[in-house]
Coordinates of C-alpha atoms in Angstrom, one line a residue:
Chain V
X72 CA -223.1 102.4 8.1
X73 CA -223.3 104.1 4.7
X74 CA -224.1 107.8 5.2
X75 CA -226.6 109.3 2.8
X76 CA -225.4 112.1 0.4
X77 CA -227.8 115.1 0.3
X78 CA -225.4 117.8 -0.6
X79 CA -222.3 118.2 -2.8
X80 CA -219.2 118.1 -0.7
X81 CA -217.3 120.1 -3.4
X82 CA -219.7 123.1 -4.0
X83 CA -222.5 122.7 -1.4
X84 CA -225.4 122.4 -3.9
X85 CA -228.1 119.8 -3.4
X86 CA -227.4 116.6 -5.3
X87 CA -229.6 114.5 -7.6
X88 CA -229.8 110.7 -7.7
X89 CA -229.1 109.7 -11.3
X90 CA -227.3 107.2 -13.5
X91 CA -224.3 109.1 -15.0
X92 CA -223.6 108.6 -18.7
X93 CA -221.8 105.3 -19.4
X94 CA -222.6 103.8 -16.0
X95 CA -225.3 101.5 -14.6
X96 CA -225.7 102.4 -11.0
X97 CA -227.6 105.4 -9.4
X98 CA -225.1 107.9 -8.0
X99 CA -225.4 111.1 -6.2
X100 CA -224.5 113.7 -8.9
X101 CA -224.2 117.4 -8.4
X102 CA -226.2 119.3 -11.0
X103 CA -224.1 122.5 -10.4
X104 CA -220.5 121.3 -10.6
X105 CA -221.2 117.8 -12.2
X106 CA -219.3 116.0 -9.5
X107 CA -220.3 112.3 -9.2
X108 CA -220.1 111.2 -5.5
X109 CA -219.0 107.5 -5.5
X110 CA -219.4 105.5 -2.3
X111 CA -217.3 102.4 -1.8
X112 CA -216.7 99.6 0.8
X113 CA -214.3 100.3 3.6
X114 CA -211.3 98.1 4.7
X115 CA -211.0 96.9 8.2
X116 CA -207.3 95.9 8.7
X117 CA -206.2 93.9 11.6
X118 CA -203.9 91.2 12.8
X119 CA -203.6 88.1 15.1
X120 CA -200.6 88.9 17.2
X121 CA -198.9 85.7 18.2
X122 CA -196.4 85.0 21.0
X123 CA -195.3 81.4 21.8
X124 CA -198.5 79.7 20.9
X125 CA -200.7 82.4 22.4
X126 CA -202.6 85.3 20.7
X127 CA -203.4 88.8 21.9
X128 CA -207.0 89.8 22.1
X129 CA -208.7 93.0 23.2
X130 CA -212.0 93.5 25.1
X131 CA -213.8 96.4 23.4
X132 CA -214.2 99.7 25.5
X133 CA -216.5 101.2 22.7
X134 CA -219.7 100.5 21.0
X135 CA -220.7 98.5 19.0
X136 CA -220.2 95.3 21.1
X137 CA -218.7 97.1 24.1
X138 CA -217.3 94.4 26.5
X139 CA -216.8 91.8 23.8
X140 CA -213.5 90.4 22.5
X141 CA -211.7 90.9 19.2
X142 CA -208.2 90.8 17.7
X143 CA -206.9 94.3 17.0
X144 CA -208.5 95.7 13.8
X145 CA -209.9 99.0 12.5
X146 CA -210.7 101.2 9.6
X147 CA -207.8 101.7 7.2
X148 CA -206.7 105.4 6.6
X149 CA -205.8 107.2 3.5
X150 CA -202.1 106.9 2.6
X151 CA -201.2 103.8 4.4
X152 CA -200.9 100.2 3.4
X153 CA -203.0 97.4 4.8
X154 CA -200.0 96.2 6.8
X155 CA -199.3 99.5 8.3
X156 CA -203.0 99.9 9.2
X157 CA -203.0 96.6 10.9
X158 CA -199.9 97.5 12.9
X159 CA -201.3 100.9 13.8
X160 CA -204.6 99.5 15.0
X161 CA -202.7 97.0 17.1
X162 CA -200.6 99.8 18.7
X163 CA -203.7 102.0 19.3
X164 CA -205.9 99.3 20.8
X165 CA -203.3 97.1 22.6
X166 CA -200.2 99.4 23.0
X167 CA -198.4 96.5 21.3
X168 CA -195.7 96.4 18.6
X169 CA -196.0 93.6 15.9
X170 CA -194.1 92.6 12.9
X171 CA -196.6 91.5 10.1
X172 CA -195.8 88.1 8.9
X173 CA -198.4 86.9 6.3
X174 CA -201.8 87.5 4.9
X175 CA -204.2 85.3 6.8
X176 CA -207.7 86.1 5.6
X177 CA -209.7 88.4 3.4
X178 CA -213.4 88.4 4.1
X179 CA -216.1 90.4 2.6
X180 CA -219.1 91.6 4.5
X181 CA -221.5 92.9 1.9
X182 CA -224.3 93.7 4.3
X183 CA -222.2 96.4 5.8
X184 CA -220.0 97.1 2.8
X185 CA -216.8 96.1 4.7
X186 CA -213.8 94.0 3.7
X187 CA -211.7 92.6 6.5
X188 CA -207.9 92.1 5.8
X189 CA -206.2 90.1 8.5
X190 CA -202.6 89.3 9.0
X191 CA -200.6 87.0 11.1
X192 CA -198.2 88.9 13.2
X193 CA -195.3 88.4 15.6
X194 CA -195.7 90.2 19.0
X195 CA -192.4 92.0 19.6
X196 CA -192.4 92.1 23.4
X197 CA -194.8 91.7 26.2
X198 CA -195.1 95.5 26.9
X199 CA -198.8 95.7 26.0
X200 CA -201.9 97.0 27.6
X201 CA -205.3 98.4 26.9
X202 CA -205.4 101.5 24.6
X203 CA -208.4 104.0 24.8
X204 CA -210.6 101.7 22.8
X205 CA -210.0 98.6 25.0
X206 CA -211.0 97.7 28.5
X207 CA -208.4 94.9 28.7
X208 CA -205.9 93.1 26.6
X209 CA -204.9 89.5 27.2
X210 CA -202.4 87.1 25.7
X211 CA -204.3 83.8 25.7
X212 CA -203.8 80.2 24.4
X213 CA -206.2 79.2 21.6
X214 CA -208.1 76.9 24.0
X215 CA -208.9 80.0 26.1
X216 CA -210.5 81.9 23.3
X217 CA -213.9 83.2 24.7
X218 CA -216.0 81.8 21.8
X219 CA -219.3 83.0 23.1
X220 CA -218.0 86.5 23.9
X221 CA -216.5 87.5 20.5
X222 CA -217.5 90.9 19.1
X223 CA -218.5 90.1 15.5
X224 CA -219.2 87.1 13.2
X225 CA -216.1 87.9 11.2
X226 CA -214.0 87.7 14.3
X227 CA -215.4 84.4 15.3
X228 CA -215.0 82.9 11.7
X229 CA -211.4 84.1 11.4
X230 CA -210.3 82.8 14.8
X231 CA -212.3 79.5 14.3
X232 CA -210.2 78.9 11.1
X233 CA -207.1 80.0 12.9
X234 CA -207.7 77.5 15.7
X235 CA -208.2 74.7 13.1
X236 CA -205.0 75.8 11.3
X237 CA -203.0 75.4 14.4
X238 CA -203.7 71.7 14.1
X239 CA -202.4 71.6 10.4
X240 CA -198.8 71.4 9.1
X241 CA -199.3 74.3 6.7
X242 CA -201.3 77.6 7.1
X243 CA -203.3 78.7 4.2
X244 CA -204.8 82.1 3.3
X245 CA -208.5 82.2 3.8
X246 CA -211.0 84.3 1.8
X247 CA -214.8 84.4 1.3
X248 CA -218.0 86.0 2.4
X249 CA -219.4 86.4 5.9
X250 CA -223.2 86.4 5.7
X251 CA -225.3 88.6 7.9
Chain N
X90 CA -207.7 111.0 -6.7
X91 CA -209.0 111.8 -3.2
X92 CA -211.5 114.6 -3.5
X93 CA -211.5 117.5 -1.2
X94 CA -214.5 118.0 1.3
X95 CA -215.6 121.5 1.4
X96 CA -219.3 121.2 2.4
X97 CA -221.2 118.7 4.6
X98 CA -222.9 116.1 2.5
X99 CA -225.5 115.6 5.2
X100 CA -226.7 119.3 5.8
X101 CA -224.8 121.3 3.3
X102 CA -223.0 123.5 5.9
X103 CA -219.3 124.4 5.3
X104 CA -217.1 121.9 7.1
X105 CA -214.1 122.6 9.3
X106 CA -210.8 120.7 9.4
X107 CA -210.2 119.5 13.0
X108 CA -209.2 116.5 15.1
X109 CA -212.3 115.1 16.6
X110 CA -212.4 114.1 20.4
X111 CA -210.6 110.7 21.0
X112 CA -209.1 110.7 17.5
X113 CA -205.5 111.7 16.2
X114 CA -206.1 112.7 12.6
X115 CA -207.5 115.8 11.0
X116 CA -211.1 115.3 9.6
X117 CA -213.6 117.3 7.8
X118 CA -216.2 118.0 10.6
X119 CA -219.4 119.8 10.2
X120 CA -219.9 122.5 12.9
X121 CA -223.7 122.5 12.1
X122 CA -224.7 118.8 12.4
X123 CA -221.4 117.4 13.9
X124 CA -221.1 114.8 11.2
X125 CA -217.4 113.6 10.9
X126 CA -216.6 112.9 7.2
X127 CA -214.2 110.0 7.0
X128 CA -212.3 109.2 3.9
X129 CA -210.8 105.8 3.3
X130 CA -208.9 103.9 0.7
X131 CA -210.8 102.2 -2.2
X132 CA -210.6 98.6 -3.2
X133 CA -209.9 97.6 -6.8
X134 CA -211.1 94.1 -7.3
X135 CA -210.0 92.1 -10.3
X136 CA -209.1 88.7 -11.6
X137 CA -206.7 86.9 -14.0
X138 CA -209.0 84.7 -16.1
X139 CA -207.5 81.4 -17.1
X140 CA -208.1 79.1 -20.1
X141 CA -205.8 76.2 -20.8
X142 CA -202.6 78.0 -20.0
X143 CA -203.6 81.4 -21.4
X144 CA -204.9 84.4 -19.7
X145 CA -207.5 87.1 -20.7
X146 CA -206.2 90.6 -20.9
X147 CA -208.0 93.9 -22.0
X148 CA -206.6 96.9 -23.8
X149 CA -208.1 100.0 -22.1
X150 CA -210.4 102.3 -24.0
X151 CA -210.5 104.9 -21.3
X152 CA -208.1 107.1 -19.4
X153 CA -205.8 106.8 -17.5
X154 CA -203.6 104.8 -19.7
X155 CA -205.8 104.5 -22.7
X156 CA -204.4 101.8 -25.2
X157 CA -202.6 100.0 -22.4
X158 CA -203.1 96.4 -21.3
X159 CA -204.6 95.2 -18.0
X160 CA -206.4 92.2 -16.4
X161 CA -210.1 93.0 -15.8
X162 CA -210.3 95.0 -12.5
X163 CA -212.2 98.0 -11.2
X164 CA -213.6 99.8 -8.1
X165 CA -215.6 97.6 -5.8
X166 CA -219.3 98.8 -5.2
X167 CA -221.3 98.9 -2.0
X168 CA -223.2 95.7 -1.1
X169 CA -221.0 93.3 -3.0
X170 CA -218.1 90.9 -2.1
X171 CA -214.6 91.3 -3.5
X172 CA -215.3 88.1 -5.6
X173 CA -218.6 89.4 -7.0
X174 CA -216.8 92.7 -7.8
X175 CA -213.9 91.0 -9.6
X176 CA -216.4 88.8 -11.6
X177 CA -218.6 91.8 -12.4
X178 CA -215.6 93.9 -13.7
X179 CA -214.7 91.0 -15.9
X180 CA -218.1 90.9 -17.4
X181 CA -218.2 94.6 -18.0
X182 CA -214.7 95.0 -19.5
X183 CA -214.5 91.7 -21.3
X184 CA -218.0 90.4 -21.7
X185 CA -216.7 87.2 -20.0
X186 CA -217.9 84.9 -17.4
X187 CA -215.6 83.6 -14.8
X188 CA -215.6 81.3 -11.8
X189 CA -213.4 82.7 -9.0
X190 CA -210.9 80.1 -7.9
X191 CA -208.5 81.5 -5.3
X192 CA -207.2 84.7 -3.8
X193 CA -204.0 85.6 -5.7
X194 CA -202.8 89.0 -4.5
X195 CA -203.5 91.8 -2.2
X196 CA -201.4 94.9 -2.9
X197 CA -201.6 98.4 -1.2
X198 CA -200.9 101.5 -3.3
X199 CA -200.7 104.0 -0.5
X200 CA -199.8 106.9 -2.9
X201 CA -203.2 106.7 -4.5
X202 CA -205.0 105.1 -1.4
X203 CA -206.0 102.0 -3.3
X204 CA -205.9 98.4 -2.4
X205 CA -205.9 95.8 -5.3
X206 CA -207.5 92.5 -4.5
X207 CA -206.9 90.0 -7.4
X208 CA -208.2 86.5 -7.9
X209 CA -207.4 83.6 -10.1
X210 CA -210.4 82.7 -12.1
X211 CA -211.5 80.1 -14.7
X212 CA -212.9 81.5 -17.8
X213 CA -216.2 79.6 -18.4
X214 CA -216.3 79.9 -22.2
X215 CA -214.7 81.5 -25.2
X216 CA -217.6 83.9 -25.8
X217 CA -215.8 87.1 -24.8
X218 CA -215.2 90.6 -26.4
X219 CA -214.5 94.2 -25.5
X220 CA -216.9 96.0 -23.2
X221 CA -217.3 99.8 -23.3
X222 CA -214.1 100.4 -21.4
X223 CA -212.0 98.1 -23.6
X224 CA -210.5 98.4 -27.1
X225 CA -209.8 94.8 -27.4
X226 CA -209.7 91.6 -25.4
X227 CA -207.2 88.8 -26.0
X228 CA -206.6 85.4 -24.6
X229 CA -202.9 85.1 -24.7
X230 CA -200.1 82.8 -23.5
X231 CA -197.9 84.1 -20.7
X232 CA -195.0 84.5 -23.0
X233 CA -197.0 87.0 -25.1
X234 CA -197.9 89.3 -22.2
X235 CA -197.1 92.9 -23.5
X236 CA -194.7 93.8 -20.6
X237 CA -193.9 97.2 -22.0
X238 CA -197.4 98.0 -22.6
X239 CA -199.1 97.3 -19.3
X240 CA -201.4 99.9 -17.8
X241 CA -200.1 100.2 -14.2
X242 CA -197.2 99.1 -12.0
X243 CA -199.5 97.0 -10.0
X244 CA -200.6 95.2 -13.1
X245 CA -197.0 94.6 -14.1
X246 CA -196.1 93.3 -10.6
X247 CA -199.1 91.0 -10.4
X248 CA -198.5 89.5 -13.8
X249 CA -194.7 89.3 -13.2
X250 CA -195.3 87.2 -10.1
X251 CA -198.1 85.2 -11.9
X252 CA -195.6 84.4 -14.8
X253 CA -193.0 83.3 -12.2
X254 CA -195.5 81.1 -10.4
X255 CA -196.4 79.3 -13.6
X256 CA -192.9 77.8 -13.2
X257 CA -193.6 76.6 -9.7
X258 CA -195.3 73.5 -8.3
X259 CA -197.5 75.4 -5.8
X260 CA -199.2 78.9 -6.3
X261 CA -198.9 81.2 -3.4
X262 CA -200.9 84.4 -2.3
X263 CA -198.9 87.4 -2.7
X264 CA -199.3 90.6 -0.6
X265 CA -197.3 93.8 -0.1
X266 CA -196.8 97.4 -1.2
X267 CA -196.5 98.8 -4.6
X268 CA -194.4 102.0 -4.4
X269 CA -195.0 105.1 -6.6

């Protein structure tokens, strides 16, 4: 998931692996222009779109996990907020418009250096359908969630907690670590 | 804040700015090895270390905003969780050990493509002091927070909400956007 850095993206020189002054970790450093190339975890922003007790899930049309189900989510882009990223991904994957309601979960996946940020959202209308990255999109009741056909452990964990929360008077914000 | 990409970090070739097939945004793409160089927002993880109604703040020894106050926070590294990153930064900046308690805030700063993840934490003992990036570290009551000497708008917003929450029976998780 994390690409190697062989050359300096600034000047094109070969980089060296070294610990910069005042730091503690090995970095790719350019001996020509002295640029330090930091690599950091990526944010996956998504939401659980709700409509009268049902939620909108997408079946993936792309690898990894083609054919498996997920809520709309994808990599956050430069210059947007996590809420905007979650709404954008929902529009791209499910052709759906949502209004972000509340922060539902923040999960770290250190083994792939990803952080999932998941919101609860209100689906604005029933005019939805598969975007290019989805095979199909379905509005389904909690009891119809296809537990053995979910795309990733983080999707399963989030929806598992969500299903439990629907039995509770007050919804909480979840956080923690998803192991490999 | 966001470095330009001129050369391919994989093969060293000059990159082109183009919209890859199936995508909608301009990316740096290598015409030699076809690598698409994505750039994504960075996570700043931090915490508010608590000890008997006081919180631990650091005065910055580095630019930007040298001499101004902040809670411990810094860029998340590959392979760690946001909780680990917040605790590590607290150790680096304040030589302090904390136990992460709960997710307190998630704020997007789209104008610098950063996302702040802030936890409430329990300071484990009073053996703290300035790390290399801090001029001084102080445990202070809420009413002593130096509001006109805080390092960044996101620090002010987070501590402002925190100070308000100390007047409330139940602490909530905050989220939203910090404008420029």
